[in-house]
Amino acid sequence: MLHGMRVISFCHYLQGPASTQYLADMGADVIKVEAIHGAYERKWSGAGVYVNGVSGFFLCANRNKRVIALDLKTPEGRDIALSLIDSADAVVENFRPGVLDRLGLGYEAIKARKPEIIYASASGFGATGPMKDKPGQDLLVQARSGLVAASGGGSTAVGAAVCDQHGGALLAMGILAAYVKRLETGHGTRVEGNLFNAGIDLQAEAITNYLTGPNNTELFERDPHLATWFHQAPYGIYRTADERPIAISLNNPATFADALDDDGLRALARIDLFKDRDAYARATAAAVKKYNFEPLAAALDALHIWWAPVNDYSDLANDPQAIHNRVFEKVEVKGGTATLVNHPLRYDGEVPPVRHLAVEIGHDTRELLEELGYDAARIARMAEAGVVAGVDLAPVSEQL
C-alpha cells in the first residue's frame, strides 16, 4: 500500500526502528542508515538471544528494510546520506536532540535543502523542555509517566517495552498523516514523538478519570488481586486450587456467584463493587481457590463469564487464536531460525510478508550506492577509507 514511498531511517534501539518497520511492512522502501560498526541494536539482545550472531533485538524491529552502513562524520558519508534524503519522502530519526544538527542532517538543514520533506523525530521526553537531555528509556518513562504507580501496587513495571512499541506506532501514524498531506499539498511536515507522551497516551482512560475525579492517590491502594485502581471488582488476577492464574473481568455479580456456586459472593452481590472492591476481591479469591483450573473453566464458560487463562509466552506460541491470526512467523537467519512477531494488521485478509532481512552490517550498501550512481572503483575506495561498510557482501540478488 505504501509502494512508492521512500523513508530514510537514522534510528536505533526500539522506538524509531519499530516505527519504520511498520512503514516497511506496509510497502515503503525504508533505508536504514547504520554506523559502519553496526547499529546499536545489533550489539545487545534481551536474555542474550542471538541467531548465528544476529541479535534478537535487531530482528524484532528491522525486517523489510534495506540497510546501508555509513560514517556520517566523514564528508563523503554525509554526502551519501544527503543523496538518499534527496530521493526520499520522509526522514525518521531518534538520536538525542542536537546530534544530527551537528552532523548537518538536522531538521532545519534538511528543510532548507528539501522543503517538502517529512522530518520525523522520536526522543525520550521531547526536543525541548526541562527533560530534553535526560535519558529516555522505557523503564524510566514507565516510572515517570505514572504507569508503575498505577500498576502492580506501585512497585511493578509492565514486563515489556510498551512505551517504546507504542511510541513507534504513534510515530508511524504521524508520518502517514504527514504523507497524506504531502500527497495532497506537496508540503512537508515536522513530526515529533516521544516516549513520555506515549507512556501517558497508553493510560488515557485511567489518567482522564483520575484527573477529572477526586485526584486521590489513595485510590491506587487496593487488594493485590485487582488489576487496576479504577475498575470495580473483581477485575483482576486470581489463582485456582492447582495454582493456575486466571484473569476475571467485569461480570454481573449474581451470575458470577452462580457460576462459582459461592454463598460468599451471593452475599456481596449488591455492594458497591468499586467502593467495596477489596472485600469483593477477597471473596472472589476465596471462591476461585476452591476449584482446580479445568472445572472452573467449564463452570465460567457455562454462564458466559468474562475470563481468560494467564498465558506465558510458551502458552501463547500454541494459543489457537494466535495460530489462526498468524501472529508469529518463523524465518531463516544464516542457517538458523528466528520467530518474529508479524505485522499486527491484516489488509484484505493478508498478513504483510517478511520480504527482506538485513542480517549483516551494511547488508545493502553496495546495491544502494549503485542506485545512487557510484561505480565499483569509487565504492571500493570508500570502503577502504572506512566511509562505508558491507560492500564485500554478495549482491542482494545472489543472497535471496
CSV table of C-alpha atoms in Angstrom, one decimal:
chain,number,residue,atom,x,y,z
A,1,MET,CA,0.0,0.0,0.0
A,2,LEU,CA,2.9,2.4,0.5
A,3,HIS,CA,4.7,1.3,-2.7
A,4,GLY,CA,6.5,4.4,-4.0
A,5,MET,CA,7.1,5.9,-0.5
A,6,ARG,CA,10.8,6.1,0.5
A,7,VAL,CA,11.9,6.6,4.1
A,8,ILE,CA,15.4,7.2,5.3
A,9,SER,CA,15.8,6.0,8.8
A,10,PHE,CA,18.5,7.3,11.2
A,11,CYS,CA,17.1,5.1,14.0
A,12,HIS,CA,18.4,2.8,16.7
A,13,TYR,CA,17.2,0.9,19.7
A,14,LEU,CA,13.4,0.3,19.6
A,15,GLN,CA,11.1,3.3,19.3
A,16,GLY,CA,12.4,4.5,15.9
A,17,PRO,CA,13.1,1.1,14.4
A,18,ALA,CA,9.6,-0.1,15.4
A,19,SER,CA,8.1,2.9,13.7
A,20,THR,CA,9.9,2.5,10.4
A,21,GLN,CA,9.3,-1.3,10.5
A,22,TYR,CA,5.5,-0.6,10.5
A,23,LEU,CA,6.0,1.5,7.4
A,24,ALA,CA,8.3,-1.1,5.7
A,25,ASP,CA,5.8,-3.8,6.4
A,26,MET,CA,3.2,-1.7,4.5
A,27,GLY,CA,5.4,-1.5,1.5
A,28,ALA,CA,7.5,1.7,2.0
A,29,ASP,CA,11.1,1.5,0.8
A,30,VAL,CA,12.8,2.0,4.2
A,31,ILE,CA,16.5,2.5,4.1
A,32,LYS,CA,18.2,2.2,7.5
A,33,VAL,CA,21.4,4.2,7.9
A,34,GLU,CA,23.6,2.4,10.4
A,35,ALA,CA,27.1,3.1,11.7
A,36,ILE,CA,30.0,1.3,9.9
A,37,HIS,CA,30.4,-0.9,13.0
A,38,GLY,CA,26.7,-1.7,13.1
A,39,ALA,CA,23.5,-0.4,14.6
A,40,TYR,CA,23.3,-0.3,18.4
A,41,GLU,CA,20.6,-2.9,18.4
A,42,ARG,CA,22.9,-5.4,16.7
A,43,LYS,CA,25.2,-5.3,19.8
A,44,TRP,CA,22.7,-6.2,22.6
A,45,SER,CA,19.9,-8.6,22.9
A,46,GLY,CA,17.5,-9.4,25.7
A,47,ALA,CA,18.3,-12.6,27.5
A,48,GLY,CA,21.4,-12.8,25.4
A,49,VAL,CA,19.5,-14.2,22.4
A,50,TYR,CA,21.3,-14.3,19.1
A,51,VAL,CA,20.7,-16.4,16.0
A,52,ASN,CA,24.1,-17.2,14.5
A,53,GLY,CA,25.4,-13.8,15.6
A,54,VAL,CA,22.3,-11.8,14.7
A,55,SER,CA,20.7,-10.1,17.7
A,56,GLY,CA,17.1,-10.9,18.5
A,57,PHE,CA,16.7,-7.2,19.4
A,58,PHE,CA,17.7,-6.3,15.8
A,59,LEU,CA,15.4,-8.9,14.3
A,60,CYS,CA,12.4,-7.7,16.2
A,61,ALA,CA,12.2,-4.3,14.6
A,62,ASN,CA,14.2,-4.2,11.4
A,63,ARG,CA,12.6,-6.5,8.9
A,64,ASN,CA,11.7,-5.4,5.4
A,65,LYS,CA,14.3,-2.6,5.4
A,66,ARG,CA,17.4,-2.1,3.3
A,67,VAL,CA,20.5,-1.2,5.3
A,68,ILE,CA,23.5,0.9,4.4
A,69,ALA,CA,26.5,1.4,6.7
A,70,LEU,CA,28.0,4.9,6.6
A,71,ASP,CA,30.4,7.0,8.7
A,72,LEU,CA,28.3,10.2,8.9
A,73,LYS,CA,31.3,12.1,10.4
A,74,THR,CA,33.1,12.0,7.1
A,75,PRO,CA,32.2,14.4,4.2
A,76,GLU,CA,31.6,11.5,1.8
A,77,GLY,CA,29.4,9.6,4.2
A,78,ARG,CA,27.3,12.7,4.9
A,79,ASP,CA,27.1,13.4,1.1
A,80,ILE,CA,25.7,9.8,0.6
A,81,ALA,CA,23.2,10.4,3.3
A,82,LEU,CA,22.1,13.6,1.7
A,83,SER,CA,21.8,12.0,-1.7
A,84,LEU,CA,19.5,9.3,-0.1
A,85,ILE,CA,17.4,12.1,1.5
A,86,ASP,CA,17.1,13.9,-1.8
A,87,SER,CA,15.3,10.8,-3.1
A,88,ALA,CA,13.1,10.4,-0.1
A,89,ASP,CA,9.6,11.4,1.1
A,90,ALA,CA,10.5,11.1,4.8
A,91,VAL,CA,13.4,11.2,7.2
A,92,VAL,CA,13.0,9.5,10.6
A,93,GLU,CA,15.5,9.8,13.5
A,94,ASN,CA,15.7,9.1,17.2
A,95,PHE,CA,19.1,10.4,18.2
A,96,ARG,CA,19.4,12.6,21.2
A,97,PRO,CA,18.3,16.2,20.4
A,98,GLY,CA,21.1,18.1,18.6
A,99,VAL,CA,23.1,15.1,17.4
A,100,LEU,CA,22.0,15.2,13.8
A,101,ASP,CA,22.2,19.0,13.8
A,102,ARG,CA,25.9,18.8,14.5
A,103,LEU,CA,26.3,16.4,11.5
A,104,GLY,CA,24.4,18.8,9.2
A,105,LEU,CA,21.4,16.4,9.0
A,106,GLY,CA,19.1,18.1,11.4
A,107,TYR,CA,15.6,19.4,10.6
A,108,GLU,CA,16.5,23.0,9.6
A,109,ALA,CA,19.3,21.9,7.3
A,110,ILE,CA,17.2,19.2,5.6
A,111,LYS,CA,14.1,21.5,5.3
A,112,ALA,CA,16.3,24.2,3.7
A,113,ARG,CA,17.6,21.6,1.2
A,114,LYS,CA,14.2,19.9,0.6
A,115,PRO,CA,11.2,22.0,1.8
A,116,GLU,CA,8.7,19.2,1.0
A,117,ILE,CA,10.4,16.7,3.3
A,118,ILE,CA,8.6,14.9,6.1
A,119,TYR,CA,11.0,15.0,9.0
A,120,ALA,CA,10.0,12.8,12.0
A,121,SER,CA,11.9,12.7,15.3
A,122,ALA,CA,11.4,10.5,18.2
A,123,SER,CA,13.0,11.2,21.6
A,124,GLY,CA,12.7,10.3,25.2
A,125,PHE,CA,10.9,13.4,26.5
A,126,GLY,CA,10.8,15.8,23.6
A,127,ALA,CA,13.3,18.1,21.8
A,128,THR,CA,12.6,21.0,24.3
A,129,GLY,CA,11.8,21.3,27.9
A,130,PRO,CA,13.5,20.5,31.2
A,131,MET,CA,13.9,16.8,30.5
A,132,LYS,CA,15.1,17.1,26.9
A,133,ASP,CA,18.7,16.0,27.8
A,134,LYS,CA,17.7,13.2,30.2
A,135,PRO,CA,18.0,9.6,29.2
A,136,GLY,CA,14.8,8.4,27.6
A,137,GLN,CA,14.4,4.6,28.2
A,138,ASP,CA,11.3,2.5,28.5
A,139,LEU,CA,11.5,1.7,32.2
A,140,LEU,CA,12.4,5.3,33.2
A,141,VAL,CA,9.4,6.5,31.2
A,142,GLN,CA,7.1,3.9,32.7
A,143,ALA,CA,8.1,5.3,36.1
A,144,ARG,CA,7.9,9.0,35.3
A,145,SER,CA,4.6,8.7,33.3
A,146,GLY,CA,2.7,7.1,36.3
A,147,LEU,CA,2.5,3.7,34.7
A,148,VAL,CA,4.4,2.0,37.5
A,149,ALA,CA,2.5,3.8,40.2
A,150,ALA,CA,-0.8,2.6,38.7
A,151,SER,CA,0.3,-1.0,38.1
A,152,GLY,CA,1.1,-3.8,40.5
A,153,GLY,CA,0.7,-2.0,43.7
A,154,GLY,CA,3.0,0.8,42.6
A,155,SER,CA,6.2,-1.2,42.6
A,156,THR,CA,6.0,-3.4,39.5
A,157,ALA,CA,6.7,-2.3,35.9
A,158,VAL,CA,5.0,-3.7,32.9
A,159,GLY,CA,7.0,-6.7,31.7
A,160,ALA,CA,7.7,-5.4,28.2
A,161,ALA,CA,8.9,-2.3,26.5
A,162,VAL,CA,5.4,-1.0,26.0
A,163,CYS,CA,6.3,2.7,25.8
A,164,ASP,CA,8.9,2.1,23.1
A,165,GLN,CA,6.5,0.0,21.0
A,166,HIS,CA,3.5,2.3,21.4
A,167,GLY,CA,5.8,5.3,20.7
A,168,GLY,CA,6.8,3.6,17.5
A,169,ALA,CA,3.2,3.0,16.4
A,170,LEU,CA,2.3,6.6,17.2
A,171,LEU,CA,5.2,8.0,15.2
A,172,ALA,CA,4.3,5.8,12.2
A,173,MET,CA,0.7,7.1,12.4
A,174,GLY,CA,2.0,10.7,12.4
A,175,ILE,CA,4.3,10.0,9.5
A,176,LEU,CA,1.4,8.5,7.5
A,177,ALA,CA,-0.8,11.6,8.3
A,178,ALA,CA,2.1,13.8,7.0
A,179,TYR,CA,2.4,11.7,3.9
A,180,VAL,CA,-1.2,12.1,3.1
A,181,LYS,CA,-0.8,15.9,3.5
A,182,ARG,CA,2.3,15.8,1.2
A,183,LEU,CA,0.5,13.9,-1.5
A,184,GLU,CA,-2.4,16.4,-1.4
A,185,THR,CA,-0.5,19.7,-1.0
A,186,GLY,CA,3.2,19.0,-1.7
A,187,HIS,CA,4.1,20.5,1.7
A,188,GLY,CA,6.4,18.9,4.2
A,189,THR,CA,5.7,18.4,7.9
A,190,ARG,CA,7.8,18.2,11.1
A,191,VAL,CA,6.5,15.2,13.1
A,192,GLU,CA,7.7,14.8,16.7
A,193,GLY,CA,7.0,11.9,19.1
A,194,ASN,CA,8.5,10.9,22.4
A,195,LEU,CA,8.4,8.0,24.9
A,196,PHE,CA,7.0,10.2,27.7
A,197,ASN,CA,3.9,11.2,25.8
A,198,ALA,CA,3.5,7.6,24.5
A,199,GLY,CA,3.6,6.3,28.1
A,200,ILE,CA,0.9,8.8,29.1
A,201,ASP,CA,-1.2,8.1,26.0
A,202,LEU,CA,-1.2,4.4,27.0
A,203,GLN,CA,-3.1,5.4,30.1
A,204,ALA,CA,-5.6,7.8,28.6
A,205,GLU,CA,-8.6,6.2,30.2
A,206,ALA,CA,-7.1,5.9,33.6
A,207,ILE,CA,-5.5,9.4,33.7
A,208,THR,CA,-8.6,11.1,32.4
A,209,ASN,CA,-10.7,9.5,35.1
A,210,TYR,CA,-8.1,10.3,37.8
A,211,LEU,CA,-7.5,14.0,36.9
A,212,THR,CA,-11.3,14.6,36.3
A,213,GLY,CA,-12.2,12.9,39.5
A,214,PRO,CA,-11.0,13.3,43.2
A,215,ASN,CA,-7.3,13.2,42.4
A,216,ASN,CA,-6.7,10.9,45.4
A,217,THR,CA,-3.6,8.8,45.3
A,218,GLU,CA,-5.2,6.5,47.9
A,219,LEU,CA,-7.2,5.2,45.0
A,220,PHE,CA,-4.1,3.4,43.9
A,221,GLU,CA,-4.1,1.3,47.1
A,222,ARG,CA,-6.1,-1.8,46.5
A,223,ASP,CA,-6.3,-5.6,47.1
A,224,PRO,CA,-3.3,-7.2,45.3
A,225,HIS,CA,-5.7,-9.3,43.1
A,226,LEU,CA,-7.1,-6.2,41.5
A,227,ALA,CA,-5.6,-5.2,38.1
A,228,THR,CA,-6.3,-1.5,38.1
A,229,TRP,CA,-7.2,1.3,40.5
A,230,PHE,CA,-10.3,2.4,38.5
A,231,HIS,CA,-12.3,-0.7,37.7
A,232,GLN,CA,-14.8,-2.3,40.0
A,233,ALA,CA,-14.1,-5.7,41.4
A,234,PRO,CA,-13.5,-8.5,40.6
A,235,TYR,CA,-11.4,-7.1,37.7
A,236,GLY,CA,-8.1,-8.8,38.3
A,237,ILE,CA,-6.0,-12.0,38.6
A,238,TYR,CA,-6.8,-14.9,40.8
A,239,ARG,CA,-5.3,-18.4,41.5
A,240,THR,CA,-7.1,-21.7,41.4
A,241,ALA,CA,-6.5,-24.6,43.8
A,242,ASP,CA,-3.9,-26.1,41.5
A,243,GLU,CA,-2.1,-22.7,41.3
A,244,ARG,CA,-3.2,-21.7,37.8
A,245,PRO,CA,-3.7,-17.9,37.5
A,246,ILE,CA,-6.7,-16.7,35.7
A,247,ALA,CA,-8.0,-13.2,34.8
A,248,ILE,CA,-11.6,-12.3,35.6
A,249,SER,CA,-13.1,-9.2,34.1
A,250,LEU,CA,-16.4,-7.3,34.8
A,251,ASN,CA,-19.4,-9.6,35.2
A,252,ASN,CA,-22.9,-9.5,36.6
A,253,PRO,CA,-22.4,-10.2,40.3
A,254,ALA,CA,-25.4,-12.6,40.6
A,255,THR,CA,-24.4,-14.6,37.5
A,256,PHE,CA,-20.8,-14.7,38.7
A,257,ALA,CA,-21.9,-16.0,42.1
A,258,ASP,CA,-24.0,-18.7,40.4
A,259,ALA,CA,-21.1,-19.7,38.2
A,260,LEU,CA,-18.9,-20.3,41.2
A,261,ASP,CA,-21.8,-21.5,43.3
A,262,ASP,CA,-20.5,-19.4,46.2
A,263,ASP,CA,-22.6,-18.0,49.0
A,264,GLY,CA,-19.9,-15.5,50.0
A,265,LEU,CA,-20.2,-13.9,46.6
A,266,ARG,CA,-24.0,-14.0,46.7
A,267,ALA,CA,-24.0,-12.2,50.0
A,268,LEU,CA,-21.9,-9.4,48.4
A,269,ALA,CA,-23.8,-9.2,45.1
A,270,ARG,CA,-25.5,-5.9,46.0
A,271,ILE,CA,-22.5,-4.0,47.4
A,272,ASP,CA,-20.8,-1.1,45.6
A,273,LEU,CA,-18.2,-3.0,43.7
A,274,PHE,CA,-15.9,0.0,43.4
A,275,LYS,CA,-16.0,1.4,46.9
A,276,ASP,CA,-16.0,-2.1,48.5
A,277,ARG,CA,-13.8,-3.6,45.8
A,278,ASP,CA,-11.2,-5.0,48.3
A,279,ALA,CA,-13.9,-7.1,50.1
A,280,TYR,CA,-15.3,-8.4,46.9
A,281,ALA,CA,-11.8,-9.2,45.6
A,282,ARG,CA,-11.0,-11.2,48.7
A,283,ALA,CA,-14.3,-13.1,48.4
A,284,THR,CA,-13.6,-13.8,44.7
A,285,ALA,CA,-10.1,-15.1,45.6
A,286,ALA,CA,-11.6,-17.5,48.2
A,287,ALA,CA,-14.2,-18.7,45.8
A,288,VAL,CA,-11.8,-19.3,42.9
A,289,LYS,CA,-9.4,-21.1,45.2
A,290,LYS,CA,-12.0,-23.9,45.8
A,291,TYR,CA,-11.6,-25.0,42.2
A,292,ASN,CA,-9.0,-26.6,40.0
A,293,PHE,CA,-8.5,-24.9,36.7
A,294,GLU,CA,-10.4,-27.2,34.3
A,295,PRO,CA,-13.6,-27.5,36.4
A,296,LEU,CA,-13.5,-23.7,37.0
A,297,ALA,CA,-13.1,-23.0,33.3
A,298,ALA,CA,-16.1,-25.2,32.5
A,299,ALA,CA,-18.2,-23.5,35.2
A,300,LEU,CA,-17.3,-20.0,34.0
A,301,ASP,CA,-17.9,-20.8,30.3
A,302,ALA,CA,-21.3,-22.4,31.1
A,303,LEU,CA,-22.6,-19.0,32.3
A,304,HIS,CA,-20.6,-16.9,29.8
A,305,ILE,CA,-18.4,-15.3,32.4
A,306,TRP,CA,-15.7,-12.9,31.0
A,307,TRP,CA,-12.4,-14.6,32.0
A,308,ALA,CA,-9.1,-15.8,30.4
A,309,PRO,CA,-6.2,-18.0,31.3
A,310,VAL,CA,-3.0,-16.2,32.1
A,311,ASN,CA,-0.7,-17.3,29.3
A,312,ASP,CA,3.1,-17.2,29.5
A,313,TYR,CA,4.9,-16.9,26.1
A,314,SER,CA,5.2,-20.7,25.7
A,315,ASP,CA,1.4,-20.9,26.1
A,316,LEU,CA,1.0,-18.0,23.7
A,317,ALA,CA,3.0,-19.7,21.0
A,318,ASN,CA,0.4,-22.5,21.0
A,319,ASP,CA,-2.7,-20.4,21.5
A,320,PRO,CA,-5.2,-21.4,18.8
A,321,GLN,CA,-6.2,-17.9,18.2
A,322,ALA,CA,-2.6,-16.7,17.8
A,323,ILE,CA,-2.0,-19.5,15.3
A,324,HIS,CA,-5.2,-18.6,13.4
A,325,ASN,CA,-4.3,-15.0,13.3
A,326,ARG,CA,-0.8,-15.8,12.0
A,327,VAL,CA,0.7,-13.7,14.8
A,328,PHE,CA,4.2,-15.4,14.5
A,329,GLU,CA,6.5,-16.0,11.6
A,330,LYS,CA,9.5,-18.3,11.6
A,331,VAL,CA,12.3,-17.0,9.4
A,332,GLU,CA,15.7,-18.4,8.3
A,333,VAL,CA,18.6,-16.4,9.7
A,334,LYS,CA,22.0,-17.5,8.4
A,335,GLY,CA,21.0,-21.2,8.7
A,336,GLY,CA,19.3,-20.8,12.0
A,337,THR,CA,15.6,-20.0,12.8
A,338,ALA,CA,14.1,-17.0,14.5
A,339,THR,CA,10.4,-16.5,15.4
A,340,LEU,CA,9.2,-12.9,14.7
A,341,VAL,CA,6.0,-11.2,15.7
A,342,ASN,CA,4.2,-10.4,12.5
A,343,HIS,CA,2.8,-7.0,11.5
A,344,PRO,CA,-0.3,-6.6,13.7
A,345,LEU,CA,-2.9,-5.7,11.0
A,346,ARG,CA,-4.4,-7.5,8.0
A,347,TYR,CA,-5.0,-6.0,4.6
A,348,ASP,CA,-7.7,-7.6,2.5
A,349,GLY,CA,-7.2,-10.6,4.8
A,350,GLU,CA,-3.5,-10.9,4.2
A,351,VAL,CA,-0.5,-10.5,6.5
A,352,PRO,CA,2.3,-8.4,5.1
A,353,PRO,CA,5.1,-10.8,4.3
A,354,VAL,CA,8.7,-10.8,5.5
A,355,ARG,CA,10.4,-9.7,2.3
A,356,HIS,CA,13.9,-8.9,3.4
A,357,LEU,CA,16.2,-9.3,6.5
A,358,ALA,CA,19.4,-7.2,6.5
A,359,VAL,CA,21.2,-9.6,8.8
A,360,GLU,CA,24.7,-8.2,8.1
A,361,ILE,CA,26.1,-4.8,8.8
A,362,GLY,CA,25.6,-2.7,5.7
A,363,HIS,CA,23.7,-5.6,4.1
A,364,ASP,CA,22.5,-3.5,1.2
A,365,THR,CA,25.3,-0.9,1.0
A,366,ARG,CA,26.6,-1.8,-2.4
A,367,GLU,CA,23.2,-2.0,-4.0
A,368,LEU,CA,22.1,1.4,-2.7
A,369,LEU,CA,25.4,3.0,-3.7
A,370,GLU,CA,25.0,1.6,-7.2
A,371,GLU,CA,21.4,3.0,-7.3
A,372,LEU,CA,22.9,6.4,-6.4
A,373,GLY,CA,25.3,6.1,-9.4
A,374,TYR,CA,28.6,5.2,-7.6
A,375,ASP,CA,30.8,2.9,-9.7
A,376,ALA,CA,32.7,-0.1,-8.4
A,377,ALA,CA,36.1,1.7,-8.1
A,378,ARG,CA,34.7,4.5,-6.0
A,379,ILE,CA,32.7,2.1,-3.8
A,380,ALA,CA,35.9,0.1,-3.2
A,381,ARG,CA,37.9,3.3,-2.4
A,382,MET,CA,35.2,4.5,0.1
A,383,ALA,CA,35.2,1.0,1.8
A,384,GLU,CA,39.0,1.1,2.1
A,385,ALA,CA,38.8,4.6,3.6
A,386,GLY,CA,36.1,3.5,6.2
A,387,VAL,CA,33.4,5.7,4.8
A,388,VAL,CA,31.1,2.7,4.1
A,389,ALA,CA,30.8,-0.9,5.2
A,390,GLY,CA,29.2,-4.0,3.9
A,391,VAL,CA,30.3,-3.7,0.2
A,392,ASP,CA,32.1,-7.0,0.4
A,393,LEU,CA,28.8,-8.8,0.6
A,394,ALA,CA,27.5,-10.6,-2.4
A,395,PRO,CA,24.8,-8.6,-4.4
A,396,VAL,CA,21.4,-8.9,-2.9
A,397,SER,CA,20.0,-10.8,-5.9
A,398,GLU,CA,22.5,-13.6,-5.2
A,399,GLN,CA,21.6,-13.8,-1.5
A,400,LEU,CA,17.9,-14.3,-1.9
